[in-house]
Amino acid sequence: MKQNLSTFEAIISVVTSMFGIGIMFTPYSFSQSGPLVGGLILLGVQVLTIISMAGLLFCSKQYNKKLEEAMRKKLERTNNYLIGLGYTPTQEELERVEPIPDNQVVSYSRLVLQFNPFVSRVIEVLIPLGGIATCLFYQKYICVLATTLLGYNEKNEDFYYVYAEMIGLSSFYLYFLSQIEDLARLKYVSFISVLCMSTVGVFIMVLNFLMGNFIKQHSPNENKGDMAFVIGNFIFALFCQNNTVNLFTKLTDITSKSLLIISISSTIISGTIYFTVGFMGSRLFGEHMVKKDIMSIFADSKSPINVILDQEYSLYLLYIPKILCVLAIVVLSGSFPLQLSPVTVSLSSLGILSNFKRRTKTFIITTLLFALIVGLNLIPNIGLDVVISLISSLSCNFLAFLFPFGIVIYYFGKKHQYVVTTSLLIMLSSTIYAVFSVFSTFSGIINQDTPAMLSNETETIIQN
C-alpha cells in the first residue's frame, strides 16, 4: 500500500481488501436466506460496517489530536524551563512540531491501550489468531479445489485420501513461500485476486443470460435456514476493520468529510458487488447449490452446470470455470504468506524464544504455526463452512463490531448519550451472534455421525 493515499485511492484500497474469497460463498448465503432476506441482512451488515469504519477513523483522528496536544504541552514546558534558565528559544523552536514516535503511532490496539490495557492485549492476540485461522482456511480451500479438479468429489470413496495428499503437497510450497522475507515480491497477488473475483462475477452474470432454460428448471430450495452462516459470511466478506486504523496513518486528507466518504463509498461499492453476485449466483445454481462455495461447483466436472455446459455450449465456456479455479488456487497460495507473516512478526514481538537470533526465531515460529495449521486441516469434520463460521463469529465479528463500538464509547460517549446507547446495543448483538454462531457450528459437527468428507460415500455403502 502506498504511504500517501488520496481519498479516491483509499476507497479503491478498501474495496480491494473487501473484494476477496468471501464472494465465493455469497450465492449460497442468498440461496439459504432468499433474495429479499439476504439483501436485507447484507444491507444491515453494510450499515454497521460503515458506522464501525467511520468510528475507527474518527477515533484515530481523536487519538492523534490528543497525542499532539500532549506533545505540544510537553514542548511548552520545555521552552518555559529553558526561558527560566535564561535561554530564549527562537520562533522556529517555539513553533516546531515533534513527529509522533514510532511506539506511539496510532494502531488498533493503541486506541484501546489508554483506557483498558487488558482489552488492548486481547486485540493484539485476536488479530494473529484470525490470521492463523485465515491461513488454515486458505490451505483447506486450495486442497479442496485441487482434489475436485483432479476428478474426486465428495461422493468418491478416495476423496479424503487424495485431499490429505494435497495437504502434504501444498504444505511444501506454502512453507517455501512463507520463508520469503521480502513480501513485496507478492505485490501482484491483490491484482490477480481482483481480476479473478471480477471474472467470476462477470461469468456468473453471462451464464444467467445464456442458461435461461436451465434456470427455469430449478425447483425451490427447501433447505433454507442456515442463518448463522449467512450473517457470518457477509461479516467475513465486508471485514476490513483490522486494517482501517493502518489506512488512517496513510491518508493525506483526514477531514471529517473525507473519512465519511471513504467509509460510505467503499462499503456501498463492495456491498453492491456482493449483492449482484449473490443474487445472480443463487438464481443460476438454485437447488444445485449443495456446496457452500461456487468454486467447488465449477471445479467438479460432474456438477449439473458443468454437464450442461459440456453438452449444450461451447468448450470455451466449459474451460473458463477450470481456469478460474486455477486462478483461485494461485491467489490463495500468494495470500497465504501475506496472512502468515504478520502473525509471525506479532508472536516474535511477544518475547518468546528471545535467546535465538531473529531469523532463527522466525523460522521456528513459522514451522510451529505450519504444524498447527496442517494438523487441523487433516481433521475431516472441519470443513470450509466450519472454518469460515468460526473466523467470522469470533475474529471478524469482534474486531468489526464489538471492539470498535467500545472504542467509540470511550472517545465520544461522554458528550453524546445516544452514542453510548447505540454502541452498547450493537456490542450486545455482536456477542449474542457470536454465541449463537459458535453453538450452531459445533452442534453441526457433533451431529455428524461420520466425517464430513466421507459422509456421502458412507451413506451409499450403508444403503447398498
Short mmCIF file of C-alpha atoms in Angstrom, two decimals, residues 74 128 217 220 383 445:
data_model
loop_
_atom_site.label_atom_id
_atom_site.label_comp_id
_atom_site.label_asym_id
_atom_site.label_seq_id
_atom_site.Cartn_x
_atom_site.Cartn_y
_atom_site.Cartn_z
CA LYS A 74 5.43 18.96 26.81
CA PRO A 128 -2.89 -13.05 14.95
CA GLN A 217 -35.98 -25.89 -14.46
CA PRO A 220 -37.44 -24.03 -4.96
CA GLY A 383 -14.97 -28.27 6.64
CA ILE A 445 -20.07 -31.01 13.96
#
